[in-house]
Coordinates of N, CA and C in Angstrom, one line a residue:
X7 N -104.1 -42.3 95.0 CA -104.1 -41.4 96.2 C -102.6 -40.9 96.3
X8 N -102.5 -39.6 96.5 CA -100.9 -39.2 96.8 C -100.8 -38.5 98.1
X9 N -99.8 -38.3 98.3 CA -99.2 -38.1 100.0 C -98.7 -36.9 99.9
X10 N -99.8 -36.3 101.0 CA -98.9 -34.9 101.6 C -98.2 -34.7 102.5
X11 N -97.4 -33.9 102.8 CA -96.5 -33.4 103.5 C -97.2 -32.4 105.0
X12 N -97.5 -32.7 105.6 CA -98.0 -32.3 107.0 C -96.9 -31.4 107.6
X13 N -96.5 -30.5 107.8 CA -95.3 -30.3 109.3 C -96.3 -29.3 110.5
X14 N -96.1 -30.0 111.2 CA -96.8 -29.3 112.8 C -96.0 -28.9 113.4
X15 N -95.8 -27.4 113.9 CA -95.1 -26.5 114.6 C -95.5 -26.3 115.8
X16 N -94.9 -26.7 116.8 CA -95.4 -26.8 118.3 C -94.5 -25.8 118.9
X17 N -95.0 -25.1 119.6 CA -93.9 -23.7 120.6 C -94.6 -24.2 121.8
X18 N -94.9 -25.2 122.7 CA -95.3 -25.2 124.0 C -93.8 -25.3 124.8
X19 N -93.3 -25.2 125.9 CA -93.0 -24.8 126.3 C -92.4 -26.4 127.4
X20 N -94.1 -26.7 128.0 CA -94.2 -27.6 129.2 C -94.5 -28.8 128.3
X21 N -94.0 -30.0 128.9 CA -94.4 -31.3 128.7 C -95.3 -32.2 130.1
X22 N -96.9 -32.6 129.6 CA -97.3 -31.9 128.3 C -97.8 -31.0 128.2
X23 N -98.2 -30.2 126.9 CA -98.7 -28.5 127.4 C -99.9 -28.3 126.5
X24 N -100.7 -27.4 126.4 CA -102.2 -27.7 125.7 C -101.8 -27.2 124.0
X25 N -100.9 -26.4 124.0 CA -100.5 -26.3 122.8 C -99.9 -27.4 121.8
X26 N -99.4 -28.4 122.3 CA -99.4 -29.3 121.6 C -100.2 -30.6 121.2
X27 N -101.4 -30.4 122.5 CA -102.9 -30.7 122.3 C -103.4 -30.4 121.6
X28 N -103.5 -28.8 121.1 CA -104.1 -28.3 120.2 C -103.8 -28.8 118.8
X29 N -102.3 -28.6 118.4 CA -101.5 -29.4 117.9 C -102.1 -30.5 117.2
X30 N -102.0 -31.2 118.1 CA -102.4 -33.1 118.0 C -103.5 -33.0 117.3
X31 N -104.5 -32.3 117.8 CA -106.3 -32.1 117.3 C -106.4 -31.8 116.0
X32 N -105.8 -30.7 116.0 CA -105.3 -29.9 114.6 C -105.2 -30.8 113.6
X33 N -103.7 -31.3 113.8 CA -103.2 -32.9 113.0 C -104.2 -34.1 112.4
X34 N -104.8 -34.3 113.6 CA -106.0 -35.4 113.7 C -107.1 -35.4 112.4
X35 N -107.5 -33.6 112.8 CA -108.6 -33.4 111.9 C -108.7 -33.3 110.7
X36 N -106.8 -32.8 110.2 CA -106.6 -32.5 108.8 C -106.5 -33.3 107.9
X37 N -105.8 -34.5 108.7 CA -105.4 -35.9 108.3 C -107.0 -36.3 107.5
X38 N -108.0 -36.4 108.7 CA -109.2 -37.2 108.5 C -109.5 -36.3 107.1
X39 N -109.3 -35.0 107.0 CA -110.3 -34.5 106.0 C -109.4 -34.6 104.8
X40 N -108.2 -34.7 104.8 CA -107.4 -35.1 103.7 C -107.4 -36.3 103.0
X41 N -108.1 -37.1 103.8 CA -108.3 -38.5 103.2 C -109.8 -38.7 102.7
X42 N -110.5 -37.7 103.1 CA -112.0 -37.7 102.9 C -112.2 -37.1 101.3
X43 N -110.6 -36.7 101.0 CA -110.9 -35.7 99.4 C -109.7 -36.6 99.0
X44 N -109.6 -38.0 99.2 CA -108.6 -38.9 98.6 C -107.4 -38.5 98.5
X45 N -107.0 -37.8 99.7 CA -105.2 -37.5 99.9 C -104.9 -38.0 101.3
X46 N -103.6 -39.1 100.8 CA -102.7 -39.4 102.0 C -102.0 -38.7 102.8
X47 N -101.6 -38.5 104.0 CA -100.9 -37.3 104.6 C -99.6 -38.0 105.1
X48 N -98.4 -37.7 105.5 CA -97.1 -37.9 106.1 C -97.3 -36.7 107.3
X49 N -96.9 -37.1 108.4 CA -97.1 -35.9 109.2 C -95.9 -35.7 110.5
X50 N -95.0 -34.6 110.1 CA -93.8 -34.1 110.8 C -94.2 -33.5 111.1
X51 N -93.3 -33.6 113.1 CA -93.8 -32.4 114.0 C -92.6 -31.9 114.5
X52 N -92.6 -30.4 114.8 CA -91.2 -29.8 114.9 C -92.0 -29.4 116.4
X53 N -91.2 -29.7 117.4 CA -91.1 -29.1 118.7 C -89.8 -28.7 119.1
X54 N -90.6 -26.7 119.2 CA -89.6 -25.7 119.3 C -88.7 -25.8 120.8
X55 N -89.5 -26.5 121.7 CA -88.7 -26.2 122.7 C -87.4 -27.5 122.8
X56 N -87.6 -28.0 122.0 CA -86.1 -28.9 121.1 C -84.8 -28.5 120.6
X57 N -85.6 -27.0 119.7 CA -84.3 -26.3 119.1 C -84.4 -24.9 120.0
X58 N -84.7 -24.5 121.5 CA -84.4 -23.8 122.2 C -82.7 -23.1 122.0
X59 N -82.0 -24.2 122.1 CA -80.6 -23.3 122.2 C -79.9 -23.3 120.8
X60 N -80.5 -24.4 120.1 CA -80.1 -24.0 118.3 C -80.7 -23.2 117.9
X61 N -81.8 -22.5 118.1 CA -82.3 -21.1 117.5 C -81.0 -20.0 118.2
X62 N -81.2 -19.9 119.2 CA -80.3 -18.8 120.2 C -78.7 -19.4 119.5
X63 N -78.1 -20.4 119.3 CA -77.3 -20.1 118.3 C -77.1 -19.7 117.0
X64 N -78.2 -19.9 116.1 CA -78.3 -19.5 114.8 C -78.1 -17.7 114.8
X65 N -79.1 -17.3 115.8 CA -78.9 -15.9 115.9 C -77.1 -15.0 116.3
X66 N -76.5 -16.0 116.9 CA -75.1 -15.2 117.4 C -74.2 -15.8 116.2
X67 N -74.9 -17.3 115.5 CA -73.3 -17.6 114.7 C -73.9 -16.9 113.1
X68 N -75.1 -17.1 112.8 CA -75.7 -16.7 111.7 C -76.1 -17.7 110.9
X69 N -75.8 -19.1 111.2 CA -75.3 -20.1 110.5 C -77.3 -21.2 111.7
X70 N -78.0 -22.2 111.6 CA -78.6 -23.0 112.0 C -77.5 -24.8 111.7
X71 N -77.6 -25.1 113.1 CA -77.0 -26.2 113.1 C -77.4 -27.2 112.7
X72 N -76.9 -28.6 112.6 CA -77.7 -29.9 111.6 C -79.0 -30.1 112.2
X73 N -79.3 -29.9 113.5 CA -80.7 -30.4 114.4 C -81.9 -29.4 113.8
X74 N -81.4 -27.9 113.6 CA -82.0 -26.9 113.2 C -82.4 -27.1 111.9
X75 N -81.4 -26.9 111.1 CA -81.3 -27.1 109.6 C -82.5 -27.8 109.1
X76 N -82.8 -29.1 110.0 CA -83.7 -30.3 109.4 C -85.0 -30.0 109.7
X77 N -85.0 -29.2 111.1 CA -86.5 -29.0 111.2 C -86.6 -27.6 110.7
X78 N -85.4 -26.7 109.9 CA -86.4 -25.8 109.2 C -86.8 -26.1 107.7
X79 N -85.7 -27.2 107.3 CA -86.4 -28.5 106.2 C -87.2 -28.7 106.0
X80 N -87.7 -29.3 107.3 CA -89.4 -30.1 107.4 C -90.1 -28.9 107.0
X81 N -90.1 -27.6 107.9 CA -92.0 -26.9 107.6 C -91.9 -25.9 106.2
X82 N -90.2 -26.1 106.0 CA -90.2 -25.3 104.2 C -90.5 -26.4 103.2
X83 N -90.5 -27.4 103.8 CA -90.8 -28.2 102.4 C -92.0 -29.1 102.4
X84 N -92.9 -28.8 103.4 CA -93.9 -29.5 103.8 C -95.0 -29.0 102.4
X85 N -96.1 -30.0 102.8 CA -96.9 -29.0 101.4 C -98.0 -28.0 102.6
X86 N -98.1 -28.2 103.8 CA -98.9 -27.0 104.5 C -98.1 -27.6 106.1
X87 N -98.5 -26.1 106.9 CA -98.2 -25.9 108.0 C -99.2 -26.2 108.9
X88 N -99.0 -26.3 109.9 CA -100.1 -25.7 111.5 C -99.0 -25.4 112.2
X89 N -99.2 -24.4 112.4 CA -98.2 -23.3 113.5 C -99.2 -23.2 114.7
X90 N -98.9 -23.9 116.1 CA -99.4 -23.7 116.9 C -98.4 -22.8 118.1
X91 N -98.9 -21.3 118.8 CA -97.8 -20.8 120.1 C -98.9 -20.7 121.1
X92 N -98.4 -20.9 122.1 CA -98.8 -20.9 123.6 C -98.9 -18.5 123.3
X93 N -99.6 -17.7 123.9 CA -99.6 -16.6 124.0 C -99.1 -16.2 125.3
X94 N -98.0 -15.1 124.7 CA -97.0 -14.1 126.2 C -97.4 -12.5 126.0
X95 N -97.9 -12.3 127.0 CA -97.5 -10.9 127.0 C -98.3 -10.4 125.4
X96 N -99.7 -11.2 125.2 CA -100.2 -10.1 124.4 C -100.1 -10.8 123.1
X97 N -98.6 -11.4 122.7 CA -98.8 -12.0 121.6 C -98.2 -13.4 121.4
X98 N -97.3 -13.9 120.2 CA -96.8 -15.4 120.5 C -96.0 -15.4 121.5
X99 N -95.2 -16.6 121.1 CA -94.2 -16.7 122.5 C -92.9 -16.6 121.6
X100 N -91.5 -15.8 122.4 CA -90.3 -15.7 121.8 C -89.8 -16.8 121.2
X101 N -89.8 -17.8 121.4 CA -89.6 -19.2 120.9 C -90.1 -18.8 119.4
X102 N -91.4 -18.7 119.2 CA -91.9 -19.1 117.6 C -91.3 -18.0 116.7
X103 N -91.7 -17.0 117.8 CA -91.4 -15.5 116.8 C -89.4 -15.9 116.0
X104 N -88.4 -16.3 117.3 CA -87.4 -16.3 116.8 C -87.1 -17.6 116.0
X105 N -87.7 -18.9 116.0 CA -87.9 -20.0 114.7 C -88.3 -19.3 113.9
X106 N -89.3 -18.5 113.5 CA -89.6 -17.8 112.4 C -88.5 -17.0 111.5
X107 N -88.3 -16.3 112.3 CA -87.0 -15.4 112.2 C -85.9 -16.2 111.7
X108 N -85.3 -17.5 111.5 CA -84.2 -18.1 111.4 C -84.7 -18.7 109.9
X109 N -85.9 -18.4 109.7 CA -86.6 -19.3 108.2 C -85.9 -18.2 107.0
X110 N -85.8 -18.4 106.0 CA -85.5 -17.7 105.0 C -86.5 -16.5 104.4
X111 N -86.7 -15.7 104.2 CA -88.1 -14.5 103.9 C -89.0 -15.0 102.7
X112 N -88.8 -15.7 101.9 CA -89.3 -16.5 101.0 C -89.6 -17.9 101.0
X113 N -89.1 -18.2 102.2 CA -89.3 -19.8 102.6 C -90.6 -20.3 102.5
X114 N -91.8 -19.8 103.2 CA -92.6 -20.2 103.2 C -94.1 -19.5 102.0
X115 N -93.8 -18.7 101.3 CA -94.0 -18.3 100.3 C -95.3 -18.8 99.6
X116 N -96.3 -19.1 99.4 CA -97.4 -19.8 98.9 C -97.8 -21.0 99.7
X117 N -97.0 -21.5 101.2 CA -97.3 -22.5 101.3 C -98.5 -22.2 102.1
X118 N -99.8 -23.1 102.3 CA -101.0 -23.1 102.8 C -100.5 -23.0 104.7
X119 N -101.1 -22.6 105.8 CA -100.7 -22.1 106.7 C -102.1 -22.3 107.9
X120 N -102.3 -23.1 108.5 CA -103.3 -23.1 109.4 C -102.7 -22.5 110.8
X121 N -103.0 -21.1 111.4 CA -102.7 -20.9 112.5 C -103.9 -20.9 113.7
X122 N -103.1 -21.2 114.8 CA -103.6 -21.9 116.4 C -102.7 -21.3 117.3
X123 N -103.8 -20.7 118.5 CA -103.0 -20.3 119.7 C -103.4 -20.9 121.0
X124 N -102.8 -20.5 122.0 CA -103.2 -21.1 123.1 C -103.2 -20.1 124.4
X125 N -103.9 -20.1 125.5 CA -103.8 -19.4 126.9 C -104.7 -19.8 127.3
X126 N -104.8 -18.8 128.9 CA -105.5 -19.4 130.1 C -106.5 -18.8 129.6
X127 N -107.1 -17.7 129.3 CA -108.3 -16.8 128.9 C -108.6 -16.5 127.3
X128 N -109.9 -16.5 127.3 CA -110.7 -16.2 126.2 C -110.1 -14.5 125.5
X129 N -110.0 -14.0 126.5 CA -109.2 -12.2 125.9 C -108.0 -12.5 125.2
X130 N -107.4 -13.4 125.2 CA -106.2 -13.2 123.8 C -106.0 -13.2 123.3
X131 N -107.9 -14.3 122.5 CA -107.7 -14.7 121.0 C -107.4 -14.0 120.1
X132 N -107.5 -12.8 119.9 CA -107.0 -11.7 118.9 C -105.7 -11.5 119.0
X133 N -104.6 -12.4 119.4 CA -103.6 -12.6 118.9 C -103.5 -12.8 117.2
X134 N -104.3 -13.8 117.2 CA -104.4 -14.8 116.5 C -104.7 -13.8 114.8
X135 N -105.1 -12.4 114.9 CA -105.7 -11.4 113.7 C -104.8 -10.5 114.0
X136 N -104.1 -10.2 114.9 CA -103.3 -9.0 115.1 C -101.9 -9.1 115.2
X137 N -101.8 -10.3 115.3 CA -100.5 -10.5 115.2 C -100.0 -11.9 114.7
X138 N -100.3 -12.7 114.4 CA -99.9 -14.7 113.9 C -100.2 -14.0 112.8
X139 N -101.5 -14.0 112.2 CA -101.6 -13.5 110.9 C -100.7 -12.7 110.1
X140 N -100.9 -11.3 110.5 CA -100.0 -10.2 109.9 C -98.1 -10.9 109.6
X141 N -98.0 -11.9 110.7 CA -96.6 -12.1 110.6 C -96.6 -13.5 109.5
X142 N -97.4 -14.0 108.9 CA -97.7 -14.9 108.0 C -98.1 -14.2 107.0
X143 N -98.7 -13.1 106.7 CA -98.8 -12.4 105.6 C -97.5 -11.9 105.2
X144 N -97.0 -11.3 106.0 CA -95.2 -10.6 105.4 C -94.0 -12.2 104.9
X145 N -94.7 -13.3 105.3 CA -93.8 -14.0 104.8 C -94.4 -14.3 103.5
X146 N -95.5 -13.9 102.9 CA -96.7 -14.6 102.0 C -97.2 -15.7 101.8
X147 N -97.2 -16.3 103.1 CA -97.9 -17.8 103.8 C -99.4 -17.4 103.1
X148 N -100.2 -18.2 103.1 CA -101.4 -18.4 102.2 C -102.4 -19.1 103.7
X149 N -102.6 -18.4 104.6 CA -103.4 -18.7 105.5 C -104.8 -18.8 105.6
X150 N -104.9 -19.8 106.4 CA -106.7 -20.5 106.2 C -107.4 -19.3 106.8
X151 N -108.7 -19.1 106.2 CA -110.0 -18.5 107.2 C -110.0 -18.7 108.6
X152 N -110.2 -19.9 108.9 CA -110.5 -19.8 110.2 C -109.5 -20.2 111.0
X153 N -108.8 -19.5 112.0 CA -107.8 -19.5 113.2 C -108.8 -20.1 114.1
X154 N -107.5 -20.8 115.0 CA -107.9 -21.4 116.2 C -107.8 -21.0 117.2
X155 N -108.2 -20.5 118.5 CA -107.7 -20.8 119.5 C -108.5 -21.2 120.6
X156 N -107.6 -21.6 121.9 CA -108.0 -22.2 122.9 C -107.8 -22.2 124.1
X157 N -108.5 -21.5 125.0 CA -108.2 -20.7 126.2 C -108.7 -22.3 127.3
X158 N -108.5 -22.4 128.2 CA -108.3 -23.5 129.6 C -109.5 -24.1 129.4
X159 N -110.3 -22.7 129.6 CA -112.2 -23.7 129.3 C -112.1 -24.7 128.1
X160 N -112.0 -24.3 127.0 CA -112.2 -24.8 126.1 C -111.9 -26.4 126.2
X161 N -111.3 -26.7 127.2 CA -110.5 -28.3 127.1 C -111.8 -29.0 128.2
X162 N -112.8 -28.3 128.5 CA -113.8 -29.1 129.3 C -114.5 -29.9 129.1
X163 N -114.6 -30.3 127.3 CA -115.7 -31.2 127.1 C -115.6 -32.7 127.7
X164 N -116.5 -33.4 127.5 CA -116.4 -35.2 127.7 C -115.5 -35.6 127.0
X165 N -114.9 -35.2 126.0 CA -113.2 -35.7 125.1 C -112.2 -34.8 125.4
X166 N -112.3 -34.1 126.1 CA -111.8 -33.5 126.4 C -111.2 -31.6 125.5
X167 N -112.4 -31.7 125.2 CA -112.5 -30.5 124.5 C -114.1 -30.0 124.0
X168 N -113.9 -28.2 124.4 CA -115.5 -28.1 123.8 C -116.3 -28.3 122.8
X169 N -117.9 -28.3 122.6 CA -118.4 -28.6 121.7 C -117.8 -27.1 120.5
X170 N -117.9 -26.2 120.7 CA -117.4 -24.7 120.0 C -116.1 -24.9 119.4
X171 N -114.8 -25.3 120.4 CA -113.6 -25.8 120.1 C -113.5 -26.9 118.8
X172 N -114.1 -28.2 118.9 CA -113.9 -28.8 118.5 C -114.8 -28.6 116.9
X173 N -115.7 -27.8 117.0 CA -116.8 -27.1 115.6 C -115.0 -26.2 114.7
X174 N -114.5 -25.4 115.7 CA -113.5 -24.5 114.9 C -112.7 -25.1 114.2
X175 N -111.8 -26.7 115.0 CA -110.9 -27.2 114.8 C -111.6 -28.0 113.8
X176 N -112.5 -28.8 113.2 CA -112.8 -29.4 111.9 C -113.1 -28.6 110.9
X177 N -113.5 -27.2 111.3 CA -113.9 -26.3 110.1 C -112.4 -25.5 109.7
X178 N -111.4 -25.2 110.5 CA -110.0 -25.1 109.9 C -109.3 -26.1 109.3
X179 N -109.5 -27.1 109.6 CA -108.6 -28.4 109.2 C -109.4 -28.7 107.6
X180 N -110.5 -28.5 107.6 CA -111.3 -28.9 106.0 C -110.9 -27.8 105.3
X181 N -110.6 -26.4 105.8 CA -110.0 -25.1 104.8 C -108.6 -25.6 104.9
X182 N -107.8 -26.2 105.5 CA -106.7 -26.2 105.2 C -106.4 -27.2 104.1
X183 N -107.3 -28.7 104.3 CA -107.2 -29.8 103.1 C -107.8 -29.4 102.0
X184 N -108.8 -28.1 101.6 CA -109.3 -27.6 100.5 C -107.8 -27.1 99.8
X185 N -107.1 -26.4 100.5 CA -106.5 -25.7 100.0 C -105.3 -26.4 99.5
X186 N -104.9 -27.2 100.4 CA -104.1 -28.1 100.4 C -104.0 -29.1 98.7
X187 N -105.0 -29.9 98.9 CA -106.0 -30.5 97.3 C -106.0 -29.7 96.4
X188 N -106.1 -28.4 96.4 CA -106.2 -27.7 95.0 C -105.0 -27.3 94.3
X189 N -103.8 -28.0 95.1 CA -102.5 -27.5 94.2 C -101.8 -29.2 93.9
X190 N -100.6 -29.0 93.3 CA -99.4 -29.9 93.7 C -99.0 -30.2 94.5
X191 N -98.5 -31.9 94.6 CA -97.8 -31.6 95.9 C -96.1 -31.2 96.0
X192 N -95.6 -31.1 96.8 CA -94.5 -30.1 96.9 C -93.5 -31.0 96.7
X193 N -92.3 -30.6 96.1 CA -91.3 -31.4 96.2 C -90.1 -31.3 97.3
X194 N -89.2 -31.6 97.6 CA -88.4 -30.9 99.1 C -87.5 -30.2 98.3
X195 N -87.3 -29.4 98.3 CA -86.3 -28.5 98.0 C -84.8 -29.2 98.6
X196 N -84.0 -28.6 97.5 CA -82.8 -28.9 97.5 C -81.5 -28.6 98.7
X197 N -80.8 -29.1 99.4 CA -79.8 -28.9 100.3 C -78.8 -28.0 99.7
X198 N -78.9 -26.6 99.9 CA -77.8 -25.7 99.4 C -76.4 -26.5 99.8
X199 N -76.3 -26.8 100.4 CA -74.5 -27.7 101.5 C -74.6 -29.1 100.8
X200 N -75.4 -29.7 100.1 CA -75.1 -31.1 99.6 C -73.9 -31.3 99.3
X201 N -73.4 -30.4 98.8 CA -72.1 -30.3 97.9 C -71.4 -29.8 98.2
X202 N -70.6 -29.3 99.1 CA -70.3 -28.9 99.9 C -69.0 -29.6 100.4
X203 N -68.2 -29.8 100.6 CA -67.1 -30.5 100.8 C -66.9 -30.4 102.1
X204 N -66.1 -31.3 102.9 CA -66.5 -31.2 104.3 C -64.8 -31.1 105.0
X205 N -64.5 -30.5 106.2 CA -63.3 -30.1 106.3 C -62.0 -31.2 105.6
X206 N -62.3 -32.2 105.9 CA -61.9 -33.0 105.7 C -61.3 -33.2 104.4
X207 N -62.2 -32.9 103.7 CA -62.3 -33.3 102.4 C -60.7 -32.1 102.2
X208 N -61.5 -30.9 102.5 CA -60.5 -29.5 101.7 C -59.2 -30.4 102.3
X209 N -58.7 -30.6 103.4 CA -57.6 -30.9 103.7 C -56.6 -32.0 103.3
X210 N -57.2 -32.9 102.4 CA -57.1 -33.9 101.8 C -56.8 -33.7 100.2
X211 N -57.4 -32.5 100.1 CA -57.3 -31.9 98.7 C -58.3 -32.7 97.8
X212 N -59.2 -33.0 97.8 CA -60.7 -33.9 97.1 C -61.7 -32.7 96.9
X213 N -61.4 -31.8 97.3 CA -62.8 -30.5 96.5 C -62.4 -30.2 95.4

């Protein structure tokens, strides 16, 4: 049995918030179906509202700081994503859109991609085709069939989630471990700065 690489992208906002419910479920299911096709999973979670002011720096210095750096590590070198955003105004939330933005344009490049959204109403799930999508296609993310989402109702069942809800979330999570299973698993890519000499060093004369 060999071990994948999980990374779970959370943009909620509030602690706790349903997005990273969604999140959790997501995780839950993929895990279970990843082990059901004899794959172990590792599972890193990047919560954006963490690197709030290290995104908003990356954008003025150009540069992502060590906190950043690591969690854009984790979902570039994961062997698949779940990108979960809370929905603003129509589409994701500035949060995800600008972590995106801070990723490299080939970063995520073939890797397998399950997207999930969240809001108060059933009218916004077409985020999720009109815009999560299209912006995973320009990175050439390899995204699953079936998108999630999950509007307030949806959280009413006896587990706290619908019967419909919870039908989506195991039928995306088994496209994501199909897809997942049919390749290699990924190696981490290499630290461009490993090598890198550190001020210290130059001033010491050791580079």
């Amino acid at each position: 049995m060999s071990t994948r690489t999980l990374a779970v992208v959370s943009a909620g906002l509030s602690v706790p918030s349903s997005t990273r419910l969604l999140a959790d479920r997501l995780t839950t299911a993929t895990v279970a179906a990843l082990r059901e096709r004899g794959e172990d999973a590792t599972v890193e979670v990047v919560e954006l509202r963490e690197h709030a002011r290290d995104v908003a720096d990356a954008f003025v210095t150009g540069f992502p700081d060590a906190a950043l750096r690591a969690a854009v590590e984790t979902v570039t070198g994961a062997d698949a994503v779940i990108a979960v955003t809370p929905v603003f105004t129509a589409s994701y939330s500035g949060l995800f859109k600008s972590f995106v933005d801070v990723l490299e344009e080939d970063a995520l490049t073939g890797t397998p991609v399950l997207l999930a959204a969240t809001a108060g109403t059933a009218r916004h799930s077409l985020v999720l085709e009109h815009a999560m999508r299209p912006l995973f296609a320009h990175l050439r993310a390899v995204t699953v069939p079936t998108a999630v989402f999950a509007a307030s109702e949806d959280w009413a069942g006896g587990d706290g989630t619908s019967a419909e809800l919870s039908r989506r979330i195991t039928r995306a999570a088994g496209e994501l471990a199909d897809v997942v299973t049919g390749r290699p698993a990924s190696a981490r890519p290499a630290d461009p700065f490993a090598d890198v000499p550190s001020f210290e060093q130059l001033l010491r004369g050791e580079a």
